[in-house]
JSON list of C-alpha atoms and ligand atoms in Angstrom, two decimals:
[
{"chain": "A", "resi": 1302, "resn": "UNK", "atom": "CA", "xyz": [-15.63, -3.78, -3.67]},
{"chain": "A", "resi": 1303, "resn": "UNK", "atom": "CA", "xyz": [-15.42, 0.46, -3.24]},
{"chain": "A", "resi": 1304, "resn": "UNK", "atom": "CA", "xyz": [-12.77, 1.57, -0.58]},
{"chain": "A", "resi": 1305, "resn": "UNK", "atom": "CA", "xyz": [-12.30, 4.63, 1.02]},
{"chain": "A", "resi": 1306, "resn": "UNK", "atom": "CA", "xyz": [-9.32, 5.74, 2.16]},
{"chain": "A", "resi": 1307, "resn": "UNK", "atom": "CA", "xyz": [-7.10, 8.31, 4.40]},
{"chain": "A", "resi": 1308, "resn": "UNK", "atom": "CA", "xyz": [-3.68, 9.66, 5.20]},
{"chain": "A", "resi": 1309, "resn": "UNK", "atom": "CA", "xyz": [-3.10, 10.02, 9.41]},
{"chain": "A", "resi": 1310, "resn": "UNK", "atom": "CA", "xyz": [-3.47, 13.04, 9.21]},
{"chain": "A", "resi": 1311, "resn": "UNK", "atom": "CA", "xyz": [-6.80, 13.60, 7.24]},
{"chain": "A", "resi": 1312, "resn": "UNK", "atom": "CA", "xyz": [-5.78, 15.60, 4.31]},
{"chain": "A", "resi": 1313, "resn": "UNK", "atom": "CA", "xyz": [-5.43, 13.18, 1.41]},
{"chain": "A", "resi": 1314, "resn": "UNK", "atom": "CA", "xyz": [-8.95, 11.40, 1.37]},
{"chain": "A", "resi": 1315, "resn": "UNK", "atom": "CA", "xyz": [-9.68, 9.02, -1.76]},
{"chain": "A", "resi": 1316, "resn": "UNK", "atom": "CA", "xyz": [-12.02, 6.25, -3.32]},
{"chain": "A", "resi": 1317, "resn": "UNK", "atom": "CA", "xyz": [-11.95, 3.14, -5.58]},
{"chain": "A", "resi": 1318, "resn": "UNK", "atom": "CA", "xyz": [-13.13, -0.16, -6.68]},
{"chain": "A", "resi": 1319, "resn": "UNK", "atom": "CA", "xyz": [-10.86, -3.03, -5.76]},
{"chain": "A", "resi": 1320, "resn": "UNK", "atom": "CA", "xyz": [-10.88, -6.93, -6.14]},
{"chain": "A", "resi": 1321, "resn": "UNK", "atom": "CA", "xyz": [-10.39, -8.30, -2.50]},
{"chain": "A", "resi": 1322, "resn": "UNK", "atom": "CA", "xyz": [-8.50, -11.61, -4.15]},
{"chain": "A", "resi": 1323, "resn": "UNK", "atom": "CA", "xyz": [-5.99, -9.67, -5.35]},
{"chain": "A", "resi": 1324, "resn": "UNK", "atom": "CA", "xyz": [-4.18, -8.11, -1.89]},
{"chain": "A", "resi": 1325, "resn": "UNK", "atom": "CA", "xyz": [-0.80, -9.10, -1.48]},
{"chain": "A", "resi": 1326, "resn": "UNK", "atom": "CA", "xyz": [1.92, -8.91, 1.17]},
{"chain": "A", "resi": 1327, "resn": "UNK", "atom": "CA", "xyz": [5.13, -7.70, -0.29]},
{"chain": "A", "resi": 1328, "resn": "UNK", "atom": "CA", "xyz": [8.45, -8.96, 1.52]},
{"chain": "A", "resi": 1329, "resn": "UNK", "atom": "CA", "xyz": [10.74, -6.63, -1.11]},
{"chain": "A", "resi": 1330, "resn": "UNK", "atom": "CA", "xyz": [13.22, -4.51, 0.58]},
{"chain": "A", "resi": 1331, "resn": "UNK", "atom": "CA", "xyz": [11.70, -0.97, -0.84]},
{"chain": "A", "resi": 1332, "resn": "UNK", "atom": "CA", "xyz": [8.59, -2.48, 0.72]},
{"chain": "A", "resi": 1333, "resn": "UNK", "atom": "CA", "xyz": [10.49, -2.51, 3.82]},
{"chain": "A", "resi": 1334, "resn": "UNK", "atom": "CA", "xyz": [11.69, 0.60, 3.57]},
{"chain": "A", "resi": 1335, "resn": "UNK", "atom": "CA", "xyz": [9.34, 2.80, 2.78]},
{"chain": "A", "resi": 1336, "resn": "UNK", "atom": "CA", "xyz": [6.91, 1.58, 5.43]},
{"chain": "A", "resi": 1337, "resn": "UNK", "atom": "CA", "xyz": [9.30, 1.45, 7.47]},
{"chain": "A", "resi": 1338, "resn": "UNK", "atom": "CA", "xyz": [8.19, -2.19, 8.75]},
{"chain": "A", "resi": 1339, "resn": "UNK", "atom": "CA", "xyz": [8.57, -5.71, 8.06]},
{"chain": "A", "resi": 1340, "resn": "UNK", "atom": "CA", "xyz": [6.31, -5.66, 4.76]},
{"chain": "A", "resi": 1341, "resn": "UNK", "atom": "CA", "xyz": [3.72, -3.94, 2.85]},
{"chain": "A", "resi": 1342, "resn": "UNK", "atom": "CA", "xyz": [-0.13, -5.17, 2.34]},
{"chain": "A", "resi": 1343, "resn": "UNK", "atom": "CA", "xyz": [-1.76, -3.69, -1.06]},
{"chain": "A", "resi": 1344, "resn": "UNK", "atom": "CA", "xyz": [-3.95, -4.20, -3.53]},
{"chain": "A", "resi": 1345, "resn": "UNK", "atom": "CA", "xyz": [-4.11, -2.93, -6.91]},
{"chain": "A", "resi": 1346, "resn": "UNK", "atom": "CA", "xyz": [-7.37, -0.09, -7.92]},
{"chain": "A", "resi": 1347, "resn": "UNK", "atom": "CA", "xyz": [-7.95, 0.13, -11.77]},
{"chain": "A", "resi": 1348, "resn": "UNK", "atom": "CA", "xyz": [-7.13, 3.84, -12.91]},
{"chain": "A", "resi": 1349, "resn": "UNK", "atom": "CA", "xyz": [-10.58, 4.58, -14.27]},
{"chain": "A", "resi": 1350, "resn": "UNK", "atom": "CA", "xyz": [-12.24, 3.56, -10.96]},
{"chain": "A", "resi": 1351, "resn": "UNK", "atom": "CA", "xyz": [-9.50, 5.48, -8.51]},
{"chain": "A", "resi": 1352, "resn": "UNK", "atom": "CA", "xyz": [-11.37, 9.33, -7.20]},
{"chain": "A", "resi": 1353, "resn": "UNK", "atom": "CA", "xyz": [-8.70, 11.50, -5.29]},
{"chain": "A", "resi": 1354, "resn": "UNK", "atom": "CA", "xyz": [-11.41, 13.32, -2.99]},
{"chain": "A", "resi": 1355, "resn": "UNK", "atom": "CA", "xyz": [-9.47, 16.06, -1.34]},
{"chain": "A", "resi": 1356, "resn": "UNK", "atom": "CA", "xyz": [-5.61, 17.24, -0.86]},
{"chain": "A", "resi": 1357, "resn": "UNK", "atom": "CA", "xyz": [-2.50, 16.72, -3.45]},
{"chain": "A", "resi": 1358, "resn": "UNK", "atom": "CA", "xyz": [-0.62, 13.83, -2.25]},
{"chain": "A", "resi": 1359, "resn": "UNK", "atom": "CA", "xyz": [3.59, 14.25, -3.28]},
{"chain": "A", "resi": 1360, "resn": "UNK", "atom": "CA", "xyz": [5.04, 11.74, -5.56]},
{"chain": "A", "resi": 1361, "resn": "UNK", "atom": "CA", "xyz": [8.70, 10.28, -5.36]},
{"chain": "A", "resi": 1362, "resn": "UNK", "atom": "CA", "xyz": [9.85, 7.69, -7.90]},
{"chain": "A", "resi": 1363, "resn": "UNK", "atom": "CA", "xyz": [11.93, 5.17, -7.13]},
{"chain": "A", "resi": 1364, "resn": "UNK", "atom": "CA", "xyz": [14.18, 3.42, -10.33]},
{"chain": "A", "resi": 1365, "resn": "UNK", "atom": "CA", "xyz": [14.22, -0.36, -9.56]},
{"chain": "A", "resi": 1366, "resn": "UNK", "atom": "CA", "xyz": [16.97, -2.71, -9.97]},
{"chain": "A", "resi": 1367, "resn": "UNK", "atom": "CA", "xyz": [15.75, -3.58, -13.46]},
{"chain": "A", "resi": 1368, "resn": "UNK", "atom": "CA", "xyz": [15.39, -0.07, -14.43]},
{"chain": "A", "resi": 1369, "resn": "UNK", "atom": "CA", "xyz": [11.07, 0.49, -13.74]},
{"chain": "A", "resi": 1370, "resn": "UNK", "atom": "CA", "xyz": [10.34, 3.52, -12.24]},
{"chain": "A", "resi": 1371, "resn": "UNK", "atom": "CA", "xyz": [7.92, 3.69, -10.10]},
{"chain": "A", "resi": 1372, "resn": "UNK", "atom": "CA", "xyz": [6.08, 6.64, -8.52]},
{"chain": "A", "resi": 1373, "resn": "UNK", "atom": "CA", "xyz": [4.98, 6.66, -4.95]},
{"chain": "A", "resi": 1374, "resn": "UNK", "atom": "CA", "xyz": [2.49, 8.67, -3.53]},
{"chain": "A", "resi": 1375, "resn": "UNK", "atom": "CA", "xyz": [2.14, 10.20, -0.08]},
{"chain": "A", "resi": 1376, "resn": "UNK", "atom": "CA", "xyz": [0.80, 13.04, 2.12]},
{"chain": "A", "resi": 1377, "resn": "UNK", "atom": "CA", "xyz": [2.75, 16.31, 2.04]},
{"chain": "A", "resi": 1378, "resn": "UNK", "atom": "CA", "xyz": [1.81, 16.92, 5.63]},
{"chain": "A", "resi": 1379, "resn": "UNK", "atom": "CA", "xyz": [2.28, 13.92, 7.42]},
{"chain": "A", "resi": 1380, "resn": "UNK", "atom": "CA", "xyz": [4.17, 11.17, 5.21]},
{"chain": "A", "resi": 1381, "resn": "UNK", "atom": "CA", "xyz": [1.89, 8.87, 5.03]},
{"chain": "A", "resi": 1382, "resn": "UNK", "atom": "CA", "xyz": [2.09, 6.44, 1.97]},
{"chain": "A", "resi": 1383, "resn": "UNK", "atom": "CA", "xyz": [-1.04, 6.81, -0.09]},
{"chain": "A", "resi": 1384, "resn": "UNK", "atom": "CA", "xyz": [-0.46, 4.66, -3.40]},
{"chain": "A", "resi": 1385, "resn": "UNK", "atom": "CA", "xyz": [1.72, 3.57, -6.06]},
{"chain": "A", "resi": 1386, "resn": "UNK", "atom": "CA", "xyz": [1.77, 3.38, -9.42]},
{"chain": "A", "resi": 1387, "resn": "UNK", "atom": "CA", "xyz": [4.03, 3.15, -12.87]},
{"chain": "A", "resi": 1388, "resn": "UNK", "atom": "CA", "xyz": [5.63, 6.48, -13.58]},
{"chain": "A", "resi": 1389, "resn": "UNK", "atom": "CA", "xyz": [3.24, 8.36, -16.09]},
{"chain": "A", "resi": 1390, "resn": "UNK", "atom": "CA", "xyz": [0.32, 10.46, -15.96]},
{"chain": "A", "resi": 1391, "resn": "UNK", "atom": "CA", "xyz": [-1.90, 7.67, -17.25]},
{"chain": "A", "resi": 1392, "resn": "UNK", "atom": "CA", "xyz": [-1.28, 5.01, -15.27]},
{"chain": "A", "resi": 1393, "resn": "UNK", "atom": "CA", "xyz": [-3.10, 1.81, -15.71]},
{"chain": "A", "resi": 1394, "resn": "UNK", "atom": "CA", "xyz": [-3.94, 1.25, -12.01]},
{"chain": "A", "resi": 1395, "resn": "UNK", "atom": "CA", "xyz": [-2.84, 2.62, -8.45]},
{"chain": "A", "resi": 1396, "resn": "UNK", "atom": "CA", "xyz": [-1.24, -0.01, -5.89]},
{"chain": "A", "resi": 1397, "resn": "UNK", "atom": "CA", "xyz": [-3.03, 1.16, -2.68]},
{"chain": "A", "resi": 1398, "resn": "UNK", "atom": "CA", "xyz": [-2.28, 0.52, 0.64]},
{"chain": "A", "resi": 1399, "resn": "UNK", "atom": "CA", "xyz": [-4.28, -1.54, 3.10]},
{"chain": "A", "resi": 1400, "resn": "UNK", "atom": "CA", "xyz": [-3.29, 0.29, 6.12]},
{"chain": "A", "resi": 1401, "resn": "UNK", "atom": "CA", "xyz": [-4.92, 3.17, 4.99]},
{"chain": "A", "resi": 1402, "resn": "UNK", "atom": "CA", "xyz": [-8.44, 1.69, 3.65]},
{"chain": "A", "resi": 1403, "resn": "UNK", "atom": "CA", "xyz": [-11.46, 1.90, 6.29]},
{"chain": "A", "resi": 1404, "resn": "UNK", "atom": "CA", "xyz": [-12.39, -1.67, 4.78]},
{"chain": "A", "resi": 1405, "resn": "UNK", "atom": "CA", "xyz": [-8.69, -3.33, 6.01]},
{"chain": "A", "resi": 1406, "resn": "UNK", "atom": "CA", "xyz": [-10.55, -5.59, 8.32]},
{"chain": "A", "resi": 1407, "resn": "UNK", "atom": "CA", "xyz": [-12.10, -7.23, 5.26]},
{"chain": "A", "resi": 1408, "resn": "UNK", "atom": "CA", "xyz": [-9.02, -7.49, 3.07]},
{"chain": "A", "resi": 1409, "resn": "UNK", "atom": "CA", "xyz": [-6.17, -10.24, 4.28]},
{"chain": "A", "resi": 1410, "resn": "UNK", "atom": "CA", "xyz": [-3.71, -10.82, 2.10]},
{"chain": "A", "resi": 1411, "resn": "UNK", "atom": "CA", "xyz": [-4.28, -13.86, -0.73]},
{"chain": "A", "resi": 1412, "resn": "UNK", "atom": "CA", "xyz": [-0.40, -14.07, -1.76]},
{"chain": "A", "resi": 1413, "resn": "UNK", "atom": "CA", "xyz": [2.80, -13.19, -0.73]},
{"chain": "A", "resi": 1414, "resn": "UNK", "atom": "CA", "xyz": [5.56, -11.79, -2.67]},
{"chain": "A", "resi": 1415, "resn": "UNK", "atom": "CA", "xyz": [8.95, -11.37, -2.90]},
{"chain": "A", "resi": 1416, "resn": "UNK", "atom": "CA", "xyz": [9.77, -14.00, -0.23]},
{"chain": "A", "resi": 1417, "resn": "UNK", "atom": "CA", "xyz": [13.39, -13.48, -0.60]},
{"chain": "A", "resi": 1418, "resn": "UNK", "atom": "CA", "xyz": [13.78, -10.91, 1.13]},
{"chain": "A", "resi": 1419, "resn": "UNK", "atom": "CA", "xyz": [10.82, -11.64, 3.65]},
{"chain": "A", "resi": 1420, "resn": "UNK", "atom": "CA", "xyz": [12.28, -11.50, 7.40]},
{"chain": "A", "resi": 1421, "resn": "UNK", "atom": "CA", "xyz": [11.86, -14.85, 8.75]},
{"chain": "A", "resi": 1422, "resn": "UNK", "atom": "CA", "xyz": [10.24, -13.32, 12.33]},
{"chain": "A", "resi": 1423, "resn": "UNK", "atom": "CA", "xyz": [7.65, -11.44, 10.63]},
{"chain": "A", "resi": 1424, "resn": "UNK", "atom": "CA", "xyz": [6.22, -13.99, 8.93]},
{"chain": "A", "resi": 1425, "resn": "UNK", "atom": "CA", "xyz": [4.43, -15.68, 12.48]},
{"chain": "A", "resi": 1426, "resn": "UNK", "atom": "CA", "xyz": [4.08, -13.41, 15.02]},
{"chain": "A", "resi": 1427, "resn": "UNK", "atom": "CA", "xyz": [0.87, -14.89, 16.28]},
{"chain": "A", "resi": 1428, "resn": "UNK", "atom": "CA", "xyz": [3.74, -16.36, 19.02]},
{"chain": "A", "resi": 1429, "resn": "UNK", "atom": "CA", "xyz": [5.06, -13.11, 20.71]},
{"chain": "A", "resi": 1430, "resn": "UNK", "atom": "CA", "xyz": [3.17, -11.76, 23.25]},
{"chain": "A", "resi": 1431, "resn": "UNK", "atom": "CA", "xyz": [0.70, -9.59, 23.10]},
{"chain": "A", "resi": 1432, "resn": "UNK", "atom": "CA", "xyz": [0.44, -6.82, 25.91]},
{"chain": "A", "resi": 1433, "resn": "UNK", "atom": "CA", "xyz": [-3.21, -7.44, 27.76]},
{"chain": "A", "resi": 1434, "resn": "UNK", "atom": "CA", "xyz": [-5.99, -4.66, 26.91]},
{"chain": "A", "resi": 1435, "resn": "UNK", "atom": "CA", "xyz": [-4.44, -3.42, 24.24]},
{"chain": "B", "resi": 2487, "resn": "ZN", "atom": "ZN1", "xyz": [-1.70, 13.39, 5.85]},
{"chain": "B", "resi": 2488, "resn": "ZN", "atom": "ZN1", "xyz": [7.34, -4.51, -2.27]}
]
């Protein structure tokens, strides 16, 4: 399936082929973190098929417990988290995130990760209410 995808505030723009069975919501606590939310929803774009379209996006890389780095991408301009991926110039594939895909209404998660560290509220919310109109 191709995606398209943006930063908030327009200046990273980019395109890929992805496999909607394989999006998964991540419960780890850099997941947390760096979304600053409860979890993360990606799914993985094969190098070869990933086409930044327009701006630089600004890597950080994060060493893991086990010792992986891992380089995260994001907009210089206004934060927003555009990909991950191992910590080399060739990496096999990008881990992209569904918030930022035009197609997000089409891609639920199929598996959930790192359930650990998952915070028990987040994982039903369909029970707090929702604010009418909005
Ligand atoms: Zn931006
Ligand atoms: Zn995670």
């Amino acid at each position: 399936m191709k995606v398209k995808g943006s930063c908030h505030c327009g200046q990273v723009t980019y395109e890929a082929e992805i496999d909607p069975e394989k999006v998964s919501l991540c419960n780890c606590t850099d997941c947390q973190m760096l979304t600053g939310s409860a979890f993360r929803l990606s799914v993985p774009a094969p190098a070869a098929t990933y086409r930044l379209l327009t701006g630089r996006p600004k890597a950080y890389v994060k060493t893991a417990d086990s010792g992986a780095k891992r380089r995260h991408s994001f907009c210089p301009n206004c934060g927003t988290p555009v990909s991950a991926c191992a910590d080399t110039d060739a990496p096999p594939f990008y881990s992209l995130r569904i918030g930022c895909l035009e197609q997000k209404r089409e891609l639920p998660p199929k598996r959930r990760i790192w359930c650990k560290s998952a915070l028990e509220w987040a994982q039903d919310v369909s029970k707090v209410p929702g604010i009418p109109g909005q």
